[in-house]
Amino acid sequence: MRTRQVPFFDLTAQYLTIREEIDAAMSAVLRSGRFILGEEVAAFEREFAAYCGTAHGVGVASGTEALQLALMACGLRPLDSVITVANVSAPTAAAIVSAGARPVFVDVDLDTHTMDPRKLEEYLRRGGGPGGVSAVIPVHLYGQPADMDPILHVAREHGLRVIEDACQAHGTEYKGRRVGSIGDAGCFSFYPTKNLGAYGDGGMVVTNDDAVAAELRMLRSYGETVKYRNSMHGINSRLDEIQAAVLRVKLRHLDRWNSVRHFHATLYSGRLKGLDLETPVERRDASHIYHLYVVRTAKRESLQVWLGERGIGTSIHYPLPLHLQQAYEELGYRKGDLPVTERCCHEVLSLPMYPELSGEAIEYVCDAIRAFEAS
Ligand SMILES: Cc1ncc(COP(=O)(O)O)c(C=O)c1O
């Protein structure tokens, strides 16, 4: 058997391509002696907001807290419900709970794995569940946008705020606009493996709403208006100077990295054509930045083992939907409540995807999948 190692991701390979820029940026911060809310954070907030096409960017400590604080700044009332999807990892729902609200899950579209606007409409038309619904959080999953126009339309009809979970979608466009700039606020994670990743945790909320931005600046820093003057309850959730300096360097490379990922995805999808597995479907009028390259197959478990035996790293995003997780038992969902979500969680498999991946490695992965089909 021919084997080589193709890791699922490789953050060192990326660092080595930009080592001089990163090292210089980090040591400048160390020499400055300023580590929290200094010039690097302010500059990165301006640059990333401009990149997304919004008036404001507020750096926070993680994507999860970006979502939590965005909900709070958008006027969430305790015990309100917030509608989102369940084929994701815990943070989106955890943020809703930390903001004092109750998550409600609606089903997704099988092709794009994102919120099905018809299911959102159905839920709201039925009158929702207990407590008022105050917001919707569509997730731009794997780097592909949710269908924002119908989601916004339904949300506005029902007076709901829309907060985009863009934690996997740095630079994705929907009908010519970058995600994060479409709803009331957009939330990003800079977790190291993201398309724009820090060397630690980090996050940002972007928005065109002056009042939301002003409130976010207070909320992330103990509710302070000026030092030691607190006008509301807040938390400590700040992006630090070193991460901001790293992210400013990486932002300059993001569009190129996203294009290379797209190129890799095209290569994968071409080589996998005709096999008994579903390759990603790209939405028309939108871009896909391939944070993850995710295929669907009923033989997911055995394919994952097969690829692992051939030195190929894969992952499952995500194996158990949130509505069936023990942590959310009290919400009262049962197996079968979200059939498309459940099917996705049974069938998805993420293949290696990062800009530094070689064409030869992709061919090796595709050959291994072909051999699996023929076995
Ligand atoms: C869709 C989604 N939402 C929220 C988050 C939370 O981001 P973080 O890990 O920075 O808290 C992540 C990242 O893990 C994510 O992928």
mmCIF file of C-alpha atoms and ligand atoms in Angstrom:
data_model
loop_
_atom_site.group_PDB
_atom_site.id
_atom_site.type_symbol
_atom_site.label_atom_id
_atom_site.label_comp_id
_atom_site.label_asym_id
_atom_site.label_seq_id
_atom_site.Cartn_x
_atom_site.Cartn_y
_atom_site.Cartn_z
ATOM 1 C CA MET A 1 0.000 0.000 0.000
ATOM 2 C CA ARG A 2 1.334 3.451 -0.995
ATOM 3 C CA THR A 3 1.342 5.723 2.079
ATOM 4 C CA ARG A 4 2.407 9.245 2.801
ATOM 5 C CA GLN A 5 1.345 11.688 5.501
ATOM 6 C CA VAL A 6 -1.301 14.270 4.663
ATOM 7 C CA PRO A 7 -2.241 15.955 7.942
ATOM 8 C CA PHE A 8 -5.721 17.401 8.350
ATOM 9 C CA PHE A 9 -4.139 20.842 8.804
ATOM 10 C CA ASP A 10 -0.650 22.204 9.261
ATOM 11 C CA LEU A 11 -0.297 25.560 10.992
ATOM 12 C CA THR A 12 3.504 25.414 11.053
ATOM 13 C CA ALA A 13 3.659 25.314 7.243
ATOM 14 C CA GLN A 14 1.762 28.588 7.099
ATOM 15 C CA TYR A 15 3.915 30.250 9.781
ATOM 16 C CA LEU A 16 7.070 29.364 7.848
ATOM 17 C CA THR A 17 5.804 31.222 4.771
ATOM 18 C CA ILE A 18 5.348 34.502 6.713
ATOM 19 C CA ARG A 19 7.836 34.019 9.542
ATOM 20 C CA GLU A 20 9.764 37.275 9.102
ATOM 21 C CA GLU A 21 6.643 39.446 9.037
ATOM 22 C CA ILE A 22 5.139 37.683 12.051
ATOM 23 C CA ASP A 23 8.303 37.724 14.137
ATOM 24 C CA ALA A 24 8.807 41.440 13.459
ATOM 25 C CA ALA A 25 5.195 42.281 14.333
ATOM 26 C CA MET A 26 5.305 40.294 17.566
ATOM 27 C CA SER A 27 8.595 41.700 18.741
ATOM 28 C CA ALA A 28 7.399 45.257 18.044
ATOM 29 C CA VAL A 29 4.555 44.634 20.498
ATOM 30 C CA LEU A 30 6.945 43.172 23.067
ATOM 31 C CA ARG A 31 9.148 46.258 22.751
ATOM 32 C CA SER A 32 6.156 48.614 23.036
ATOM 33 C CA GLY A 33 5.281 47.389 26.523
ATOM 34 C CA ARG A 34 1.563 47.787 25.718
ATOM 35 C CA PHE A 35 -0.417 44.535 25.606
ATOM 36 C CA ILE A 36 -4.115 45.330 26.025
ATOM 37 C CA LEU A 37 -6.276 47.692 23.925
ATOM 38 C CA GLY A 38 -3.419 49.586 22.321
ATOM 39 C CA GLU A 39 -2.640 50.730 18.798
ATOM 40 C CA GLU A 40 -2.460 47.255 17.220
ATOM 41 C CA VAL A 41 -5.990 46.368 18.319
ATOM 42 C CA ALA A 42 -7.335 49.770 17.225
ATOM 43 C CA ALA A 43 -5.617 49.449 13.825
ATOM 44 C CA PHE A 44 -6.775 45.857 13.301
ATOM 45 C CA GLU A 45 -10.339 46.826 14.255
ATOM 46 C CA ARG A 46 -10.296 49.534 11.582
ATOM 47 C CA GLU A 47 -8.677 47.287 8.970
ATOM 48 C CA PHE A 48 -10.904 44.267 9.517
ATOM 49 C CA ALA A 49 -14.078 46.404 9.630
ATOM 50 C CA ALA A 50 -13.021 48.027 6.330
ATOM 51 C CA TYR A 51 -12.320 44.560 4.891
ATOM 52 C CA CYS A 52 -15.841 43.422 5.860
ATOM 53 C CA GLY A 53 -17.431 46.679 4.693
ATOM 54 C CA THR A 54 -18.687 47.833 8.092
ATOM 55 C CA ALA A 55 -18.274 51.078 10.018
ATOM 56 C CA HIS A 56 -17.085 49.396 13.222
ATOM 57 C CA GLY A 57 -15.069 46.443 14.484
ATOM 58 C CA VAL A 58 -14.767 45.603 18.161
ATOM 59 C CA GLY A 59 -12.069 43.111 19.126
ATOM 60 C CA VAL A 60 -12.998 40.577 21.788
ATOM 61 C CA ALA A 61 -11.462 37.463 23.308
ATOM 62 C CA SER A 62 -13.095 34.763 21.145
ATOM 63 C CA GLY A 63 -15.796 34.028 18.607
ATOM 64 C CA THR A 64 -18.021 32.650 21.351
ATOM 65 C CA GLU A 65 -17.826 35.916 23.296
ATOM 66 C CA ALA A 66 -18.284 37.904 20.084
ATOM 67 C CA LEU A 67 -21.669 36.150 19.739
ATOM 68 C CA GLN A 68 -22.563 36.548 23.420
ATOM 69 C CA LEU A 69 -21.704 40.250 23.504
ATOM 70 C CA ALA A 70 -23.375 40.929 20.153
ATOM 71 C CA LEU A 71 -26.604 39.424 21.511
ATOM 72 C CA MET A 72 -26.341 41.551 24.655
ATOM 73 C CA ALA A 73 -25.584 44.725 22.670
ATOM 74 C CA CYS A 74 -28.535 44.032 20.347
ATOM 75 C CA GLY A 75 -30.948 44.280 23.272
ATOM 76 C CA LEU A 76 -31.542 40.631 24.167
ATOM 77 C CA ARG A 77 -33.859 40.295 27.153
ATOM 78 C CA PRO A 78 -33.323 37.503 29.709
ATOM 79 C CA LEU A 79 -35.371 34.383 28.862
ATOM 80 C CA ASP A 80 -35.769 35.420 25.231
ATOM 81 C CA SER A 81 -35.270 32.740 22.600
ATOM 82 C CA VAL A 82 -32.656 32.946 19.878
ATOM 83 C CA ILE A 83 -33.028 30.822 16.744
ATOM 84 C CA THR A 84 -30.025 29.117 15.229
ATOM 85 C CA VAL A 85 -28.947 25.754 13.726
ATOM 86 C CA ALA A 86 -27.782 22.546 15.399
ATOM 87 C CA ASN A 87 -25.250 21.078 12.919
ATOM 88 C CA VAL A 88 -22.464 23.103 14.512
ATOM 89 C CA SER A 89 -20.191 22.827 17.539
ATOM 90 C CA ALA A 90 -21.200 24.123 20.966
ATOM 91 C CA PRO A 91 -20.104 27.808 20.864
ATOM 92 C CA THR A 92 -23.092 29.247 19.005
ATOM 93 C CA ALA A 93 -25.549 27.774 21.503
ATOM 94 C CA ALA A 94 -23.191 28.350 24.460
ATOM 95 C CA ALA A 95 -23.083 32.063 23.583
ATOM 96 C CA ILE A 96 -26.895 32.211 23.557
ATOM 97 C CA VAL A 97 -27.067 30.562 26.981
ATOM 98 C CA SER A 98 -24.293 32.801 28.404
ATOM 99 C CA ALA A 99 -26.254 35.832 27.227
ATOM 100 C CA GLY A 100 -29.165 34.561 29.338
ATOM 101 C CA ALA A 101 -31.350 33.299 26.495
ATOM 102 C CA ARG A 102 -32.697 29.980 25.244
ATOM 103 C CA PRO A 103 -31.496 28.424 21.988
ATOM 104 C CA VAL A 104 -34.070 27.222 19.465
ATOM 105 C CA PHE A 105 -32.894 25.110 16.538
ATOM 106 C CA VAL A 106 -34.330 25.009 13.035
ATOM 107 C CA ASP A 107 -33.328 22.587 10.302
ATOM 108 C CA VAL A 108 -30.776 23.226 7.557
ATOM 109 C CA ASP A 109 -30.626 22.900 3.795
ATOM 110 C CA LEU A 110 -29.052 19.588 2.724
ATOM 111 C CA ASP A 111 -26.924 21.053 -0.077
ATOM 112 C CA THR A 112 -25.376 24.007 1.739
ATOM 113 C CA HIS A 113 -25.619 22.834 5.375
ATOM 114 C CA THR A 114 -26.874 26.314 6.326
ATOM 115 C CA MET A 115 -30.155 27.510 7.902
ATOM 116 C CA ASP A 116 -33.199 26.660 5.791
ATOM 117 C CA PRO A 117 -35.138 29.962 5.574
ATOM 118 C CA ARG A 118 -38.396 28.017 5.062
ATOM 119 C CA LYS A 119 -37.905 26.233 8.381
ATOM 120 C CA LEU A 120 -37.268 29.572 10.092
ATOM 121 C CA GLU A 121 -40.462 30.970 8.604
ATOM 122 C CA GLU A 122 -42.447 27.854 9.586
ATOM 123 C CA TYR A 123 -41.250 28.080 13.181
ATOM 124 C CA LEU A 124 -42.127 31.759 13.472
ATOM 125 C CA ARG A 125 -45.471 31.345 11.725
ATOM 126 C CA ARG A 126 -46.419 28.648 14.251
ATOM 127 C CA GLY A 127 -45.863 31.302 16.940
ATOM 128 C CA GLY A 128 -42.545 29.952 18.207
ATOM 129 C CA GLY A 129 -42.134 28.326 21.607
ATOM 130 C CA PRO A 130 -42.284 29.686 25.147
ATOM 131 C CA GLY A 131 -40.857 33.207 25.677
ATOM 132 C CA GLY A 132 -40.362 35.798 22.966
ATOM 133 C CA VAL A 133 -37.953 35.258 20.110
ATOM 134 C CA SER A 134 -35.585 38.198 19.831
ATOM 135 C CA ALA A 135 -32.847 37.216 17.403
ATOM 136 C CA VAL A 136 -31.725 34.810 14.685
ATOM 137 C CA ILE A 137 -28.154 33.582 14.288
ATOM 138 C CA PRO A 138 -27.538 32.076 10.851
ATOM 139 C CA VAL A 139 -24.174 30.302 10.672
ATOM 140 C CA HIS A 140 -22.031 30.669 7.535
ATOM 141 C CA LEU A 141 -20.836 27.098 7.878
ATOM 142 C CA TYR A 142 -17.609 25.721 6.398
ATOM 143 C CA GLY A 143 -16.982 29.094 4.679
ATOM 144 C CA GLN A 144 -20.234 29.295 2.700
ATOM 145 C CA PRO A 145 -22.865 31.956 3.486
ATOM 146 C CA ALA A 146 -26.347 31.182 4.730
ATOM 147 C CA ASP A 147 -29.105 32.427 2.427
ATOM 148 C CA MET A 148 -29.270 35.877 4.004
ATOM 149 C CA ASP A 149 -31.957 37.609 1.892
ATOM 150 C CA PRO A 150 -34.890 35.357 2.844
ATOM 151 C CA ILE A 151 -33.575 35.022 6.410
ATOM 152 C CA LEU A 152 -33.435 38.818 6.804
ATOM 153 C CA HIS A 153 -36.854 39.177 5.193
ATOM 154 C CA VAL A 154 -38.519 36.752 7.625
ATOM 155 C CA ALA A 155 -36.588 38.138 10.600
ATOM 156 C CA ARG A 156 -37.584 41.731 9.833
ATOM 157 C CA GLU A 157 -41.246 40.706 9.435
ATOM 158 C CA HIS A 158 -41.115 39.357 12.960
ATOM 159 C CA GLY A 159 -39.055 42.235 14.413
ATOM 160 C CA LEU A 160 -35.980 40.078 15.106
ATOM 161 C CA ARG A 161 -32.333 41.109 15.153
ATOM 162 C CA VAL A 162 -30.006 39.125 12.894
ATOM 163 C CA ILE A 163 -26.537 38.282 14.131
ATOM 164 C CA GLU A 164 -24.302 36.503 11.631
ATOM 165 C CA ASP A 165 -22.080 33.741 12.936
ATOM 166 C CA ALA A 166 -19.235 34.334 10.489
ATOM 167 C CA CYS A 167 -16.680 32.473 12.601
ATOM 168 C CA GLN A 168 -15.858 30.179 9.661
ATOM 169 C CA ALA A 169 -16.300 32.720 6.881
ATOM 170 C CA HIS A 170 -13.635 35.462 6.855
ATOM 171 C CA GLY A 171 -14.020 37.140 3.470
ATOM 172 C CA THR A 172 -16.994 35.141 2.143
ATOM 173 C CA GLU A 173 -19.306 37.193 -0.053
ATOM 174 C CA TYR A 174 -23.068 36.976 -0.438
ATOM 175 C CA LYS A 175 -24.505 38.871 -3.439
ATOM 176 C CA GLY A 176 -21.471 41.146 -3.551
ATOM 177 C CA ARG A 177 -21.307 41.926 0.181
ATOM 178 C CA ARG A 178 -18.896 40.439 2.658
ATOM 179 C CA VAL A 179 -20.541 38.398 5.388
ATOM 180 C CA GLY A 180 -20.646 40.128 8.753
ATOM 181 C CA SER A 181 -21.904 43.322 7.087
ATOM 182 C CA ILE A 182 -25.347 41.984 6.153
ATOM 183 C CA GLY A 183 -27.191 41.550 9.462
ATOM 184 C CA ASP A 184 -27.211 43.790 12.556
ATOM 185 C CA ALA A 185 -23.811 42.459 13.608
ATOM 186 C CA GLY A 186 -21.318 39.864 12.388
ATOM 187 C CA CYS A 187 -19.193 37.719 14.675
ATOM 188 C CA PHE A 188 -15.790 36.289 13.843
ATOM 189 C CA SER A 189 -13.438 33.862 15.564
ATOM 190 C CA PHE A 190 -9.681 34.049 15.118
ATOM 191 C CA TYR A 191 -9.078 30.592 16.575
ATOM 192 C CA PRO A 192 -5.732 29.382 15.118
ATOM 193 C CA THR A 193 -7.209 27.013 12.510
ATOM 194 C CA LYS A 194 -9.579 29.593 10.995
ATOM 195 C CA ASN A 195 -8.830 31.075 7.548
ATOM 196 C CA LEU A 196 -7.719 34.162 9.496
ATOM 197 C CA GLY A 197 -6.284 32.633 12.653
ATOM 198 C CA ALA A 198 -4.358 34.119 15.574
ATOM 199 C CA TYR A 199 -1.728 32.307 17.651
ATOM 200 C CA GLY A 200 -4.195 31.942 20.496
ATOM 201 C CA ASP A 201 -7.840 32.908 20.985
ATOM 202 C CA GLY A 202 -9.432 36.024 19.564
ATOM 203 C CA GLY A 203 -12.651 37.331 18.053
ATOM 204 C CA MET A 204 -14.401 40.389 16.663
ATOM 205 C CA VAL A 205 -17.868 41.830 16.204
ATOM 206 C CA VAL A 206 -18.354 44.005 13.146
ATOM 207 C CA THR A 207 -21.382 46.249 12.715
ATOM 208 C CA ASN A 208 -22.718 49.351 10.968
ATOM 209 C CA ASP A 209 -24.787 50.255 14.034
ATOM 210 C CA ASP A 210 -23.086 53.042 16.047
ATOM 211 C CA ALA A 211 -25.083 52.300 19.207
ATOM 212 C CA VAL A 212 -24.324 48.561 19.099
ATOM 213 C CA ALA A 213 -20.604 49.288 18.611
ATOM 214 C CA ALA A 214 -20.533 51.761 21.514
ATOM 215 C CA GLU A 215 -22.250 49.251 23.788
ATOM 216 C CA LEU A 216 -19.888 46.462 22.721
ATOM 217 C CA ARG A 217 -16.879 48.616 23.662
ATOM 218 C CA MET A 218 -18.295 48.962 27.167
ATOM 219 C CA LEU A 219 -19.446 45.359 27.512
ATOM 220 C CA ARG A 220 -16.029 43.914 26.618
ATOM 221 C CA SER A 221 -14.361 45.961 29.345
ATOM 222 C CA TYR A 222 -16.399 45.524 32.542
ATOM 223 C CA GLY A 223 -19.118 47.920 31.344
ATOM 224 C CA GLU A 224 -16.768 50.891 31.629
ATOM 225 C CA THR A 225 -17.440 54.156 29.813
ATOM 226 C CA VAL A 226 -14.120 55.582 30.970
ATOM 227 C CA LYS A 227 -11.622 53.914 33.300
ATOM 228 C CA TYR A 228 -13.232 52.935 36.610
ATOM 229 C CA ARG A 229 -16.634 54.376 35.648
ATOM 230 C CA ASN A 230 -19.074 51.534 34.984
ATOM 231 C CA SER A 231 -22.381 52.283 33.353
ATOM 232 C CA MET A 232 -23.515 48.683 32.807
ATOM 233 C CA HIS A 233 -22.624 45.105 33.722
ATOM 234 C CA GLY A 234 -19.942 43.870 31.436
ATOM 235 C CA ILE A 235 -17.266 41.209 31.254
ATOM 236 C CA ASN A 236 -13.572 41.054 30.426
ATOM 237 C CA SER A 237 -13.348 39.983 26.785
ATOM 238 C CA ARG A 238 -10.563 41.699 24.887
ATOM 239 C CA LEU A 239 -8.425 40.903 21.905
ATOM 240 C CA ASP A 240 -4.797 41.403 22.940
ATOM 241 C CA GLU A 241 -2.107 43.413 21.184
ATOM 242 C CA ILE A 242 0.066 40.446 20.182
ATOM 243 C CA GLN A 243 -2.844 38.639 18.502
ATOM 244 C CA ALA A 244 -3.946 41.864 16.792
ATOM 245 C CA ALA A 245 -0.413 42.374 15.434
ATOM 246 C CA VAL A 246 -0.369 38.794 14.095
ATOM 247 C CA LEU A 247 -3.819 39.204 12.556
ATOM 248 C CA ARG A 248 -2.852 42.478 10.831
ATOM 249 C CA VAL A 249 -0.030 40.618 9.075
ATOM 250 C CA LYS A 250 -2.248 37.690 8.153
ATOM 251 C CA LEU A 251 -5.106 39.899 6.895
ATOM 252 C CA ARG A 252 -2.794 41.054 4.112
ATOM 253 C CA HIS A 253 -2.572 37.424 2.893
ATOM 254 C CA LEU A 254 -6.177 36.380 3.492
ATOM 255 C CA ASP A 255 -7.623 36.914 0.011
ATOM 256 C CA ARG A 256 -4.757 35.000 -1.592
ATOM 257 C CA TRP A 257 -5.110 32.147 0.921
ATOM 258 C CA ASN A 258 -8.875 32.034 0.329
ATOM 259 C CA SER A 259 -8.323 31.833 -3.448
ATOM 260 C CA VAL A 260 -5.837 28.985 -3.044
ATOM 261 C CA ARG A 261 -8.329 27.112 -0.855
ATOM 262 C CA HIS A 262 -10.957 27.582 -3.570
ATOM 263 C CA PHE A 263 -8.512 26.282 -6.160
ATOM 264 C CA HIS A 264 -7.862 23.199 -3.994
ATOM 265 C CA ALA A 265 -11.611 22.653 -3.613
ATOM 266 C CA THR A 266 -12.079 22.758 -7.386
ATOM 267 C CA LEU A 267 -9.332 20.179 -7.771
ATOM 268 C CA TYR A 268 -10.914 17.910 -5.126
ATOM 269 C CA SER A 269 -14.416 18.207 -6.603
ATOM 270 C CA GLY A 270 -13.126 17.499 -10.123
ATOM 271 C CA ARG A 271 -11.197 14.393 -9.037
ATOM 272 C CA LEU A 272 -14.071 13.087 -6.911
ATOM 273 C CA LYS A 273 -16.699 13.472 -9.635
ATOM 274 C CA GLY A 274 -18.643 10.335 -10.399
ATOM 275 C CA LEU A 275 -17.937 8.682 -7.046
ATOM 276 C CA ASP A 276 -20.647 7.659 -4.619
ATOM 277 C CA LEU A 277 -20.197 10.718 -2.417
ATOM 278 C CA GLU A 278 -21.537 14.274 -2.400
ATOM 279 C CA THR A 279 -18.993 17.024 -2.925
ATOM 280 C CA PRO A 280 -19.732 20.575 -1.650
ATOM 281 C CA VAL A 281 -22.438 22.528 -3.464
ATOM 282 C CA GLU A 282 -21.601 26.192 -3.994
ATOM 283 C CA ARG A 283 -24.417 28.706 -3.716
ATOM 284 C CA ARG A 284 -25.015 30.904 -6.777
ATOM 285 C CA ASP A 285 -24.430 34.651 -6.140
ATOM 286 C CA ALA A 286 -22.025 33.874 -3.328
ATOM 287 C CA SER A 287 -18.462 32.831 -2.721
ATOM 288 C CA HIS A 288 -17.136 29.941 -0.652
ATOM 289 C CA ILE A 289 -13.827 30.340 1.154
ATOM 290 C CA TYR A 290 -13.548 26.650 2.061
ATOM 291 C CA HIS A 291 -12.665 26.921 5.712
ATOM 292 C CA LEU A 292 -13.462 23.215 5.474
ATOM 293 C CA TYR A 293 -13.868 20.923 2.465
ATOM 294 C CA VAL A 294 -16.718 18.664 3.540
ATOM 295 C CA VAL A 295 -18.080 15.672 1.611
ATOM 296 C CA ARG A 296 -21.120 13.592 2.500
ATOM 297 C CA THR A 297 -21.269 9.819 2.320
ATOM 298 C CA ALA A 298 -23.300 7.125 4.038
ATOM 299 C CA LYS A 299 -20.020 5.165 4.395
ATOM 300 C CA ARG A 300 -18.363 7.968 6.360
ATOM 301 C CA GLU A 301 -17.016 5.832 9.251
ATOM 302 C CA SER A 302 -15.319 3.202 7.102
ATOM 303 C CA LEU A 303 -13.970 5.824 4.679
ATOM 304 C CA GLN A 304 -12.435 7.728 7.595
ATOM 305 C CA VAL A 305 -10.696 4.579 8.855
ATOM 306 C CA TRP A 306 -9.501 3.730 5.321
ATOM 307 C CA LEU A 307 -8.010 7.201 4.830
ATOM 308 C CA GLY A 308 -6.425 7.142 8.299
ATOM 309 C CA GLU A 309 -4.684 3.857 7.418
ATOM 310 C CA ARG A 310 -3.193 5.647 4.414
ATOM 311 C CA GLY A 311 -1.809 8.541 6.477
ATOM 312 C CA ILE A 312 -4.622 10.973 5.627
ATOM 313 C CA GLY A 313 -6.016 13.149 8.414
ATOM 314 C CA THR A 314 -9.759 13.787 8.334
ATOM 315 C CA SER A 315 -12.266 15.165 10.808
ATOM 316 C CA ILE A 316 -16.012 15.287 11.394
ATOM 317 C CA HIS A 317 -17.716 18.678 11.648
ATOM 318 C CA TYR A 318 -19.850 17.760 13.597
ATOM 319 C CA PRO A 319 -20.731 14.230 14.771
ATOM 320 C CA LEU A 320 -23.623 14.969 17.175
ATOM 321 C CA PRO A 321 -26.064 17.839 16.577
ATOM 322 C CA LEU A 322 -26.592 20.292 19.401
ATOM 323 C CA HIS A 323 -30.271 19.420 19.929
ATOM 324 C CA LEU A 324 -29.228 15.857 20.864
ATOM 325 C CA GLN A 325 -26.356 16.865 23.166
ATOM 326 C CA GLN A 326 -26.731 16.180 26.879
ATOM 327 C CA ALA A 327 -26.002 19.851 27.644
ATOM 328 C CA TYR A 328 -29.205 20.889 25.834
ATOM 329 C CA GLU A 329 -31.444 18.064 27.074
ATOM 330 C CA GLU A 330 -33.668 20.448 28.985
ATOM 331 C CA LEU A 331 -34.735 22.078 25.716
ATOM 332 C CA GLY A 332 -36.799 18.944 25.074
ATOM 333 C CA TYR A 333 -35.696 17.987 21.569
ATOM 334 C CA ARG A 334 -35.855 14.370 20.359
ATOM 335 C CA LYS A 335 -34.126 12.348 17.687
ATOM 336 C CA GLY A 336 -35.944 12.974 14.397
ATOM 337 C CA ASP A 337 -36.871 16.596 15.207
ATOM 338 C CA LEU A 338 -34.314 17.979 12.725
ATOM 339 C CA PRO A 339 -33.984 15.254 10.061
ATOM 340 C CA VAL A 340 -31.676 17.082 7.638
ATOM 341 C CA THR A 341 -29.366 18.222 10.440
ATOM 342 C CA GLU A 342 -29.199 14.667 11.776
ATOM 343 C CA ARG A 343 -28.470 13.256 8.354
ATOM 344 C CA CYS A 344 -25.651 15.778 7.818
ATOM 345 C CA CYS A 345 -24.106 14.873 11.162
ATOM 346 C CA HIS A 346 -24.158 11.171 10.185
ATOM 347 C CA GLU A 347 -22.637 11.674 6.761
ATOM 348 C CA VAL A 348 -20.180 14.583 6.783
ATOM 349 C CA LEU A 349 -16.440 14.074 6.498
ATOM 350 C CA SER A 350 -13.891 16.907 6.260
ATOM 351 C CA LEU A 351 -10.859 16.298 4.054
ATOM 352 C CA PRO A 352 -7.495 18.084 4.464
ATOM 353 C CA MET A 353 -7.806 21.750 3.441
ATOM 354 C CA TYR A 354 -5.296 24.556 3.924
ATOM 355 C CA PRO A 355 -3.501 26.864 1.488
ATOM 356 C CA GLU A 356 -0.153 25.085 1.831
ATOM 357 C CA LEU A 357 -1.621 21.727 0.774
ATOM 358 C CA SER A 358 -0.018 20.539 -2.470
ATOM 359 C CA GLY A 359 -1.876 19.419 -5.585
ATOM 360 C CA GLU A 360 -0.019 16.135 -5.285
ATOM 361 C CA ALA A 361 -1.383 15.619 -1.743
ATOM 362 C CA ILE A 362 -4.924 16.285 -2.992
ATOM 363 C CA GLU A 363 -4.457 13.722 -5.760
ATOM 364 C CA TYR A 364 -3.191 11.225 -3.220
ATOM 365 C CA VAL A 365 -6.327 11.778 -1.081
ATOM 366 C CA CYS A 366 -8.619 11.454 -4.128
ATOM 367 C CA ASP A 367 -6.829 8.293 -5.324
ATOM 368 C CA ALA A 368 -7.284 6.808 -1.849
ATOM 369 C CA ILE A 369 -11.027 7.607 -1.976
ATOM 370 C CA ARG A 370 -11.283 6.009 -5.437
ATOM 371 C CA ALA A 371 -9.493 2.901 -4.148
ATOM 372 C CA PHE A 372 -11.966 2.775 -1.222
ATOM 373 C CA GLU A 373 -14.907 2.838 -3.636
ATOM 374 C CA ALA A 374 -13.345 0.071 -5.713
ATOM 375 C CA SER A 375 -12.544 -2.117 -2.675
HETATM 376 C C1 LIG B 1 -19.414 28.357 13.640
HETATM 377 C C2 LIG B 1 -18.622 28.778 14.851
HETATM 378 N N1 LIG B 1 -19.194 29.586 15.764
HETATM 379 C C3 LIG B 1 -18.523 30.003 16.853
HETATM 380 C C4 LIG B 1 -17.227 29.602 17.080
HETATM 381 C C5 LIG B 1 -16.549 30.024 18.339
HETATM 382 O O1 LIG B 1 -15.328 30.646 18.168
HETATM 383 P P1 LIG B 1 -14.195 30.538 19.307
HETATM 384 O O2 LIG B 1 -13.621 29.170 19.278
HETATM 385 O O3 LIG B 1 -13.220 31.608 18.896
HETATM 386 O O4 LIG B 1 -14.843 30.875 20.602
HETATM 387 C C6 LIG B 1 -16.588 28.763 16.159
HETATM 388 C C7 LIG B 1 -15.191 28.336 16.319
HETATM 389 O O5 LIG B 1 -14.822 27.391 16.902
HETATM 390 C C8 LIG B 1 -17.308 28.325 15.020
HETATM 391 O O6 LIG B 1 -16.751 27.511 14.110
#
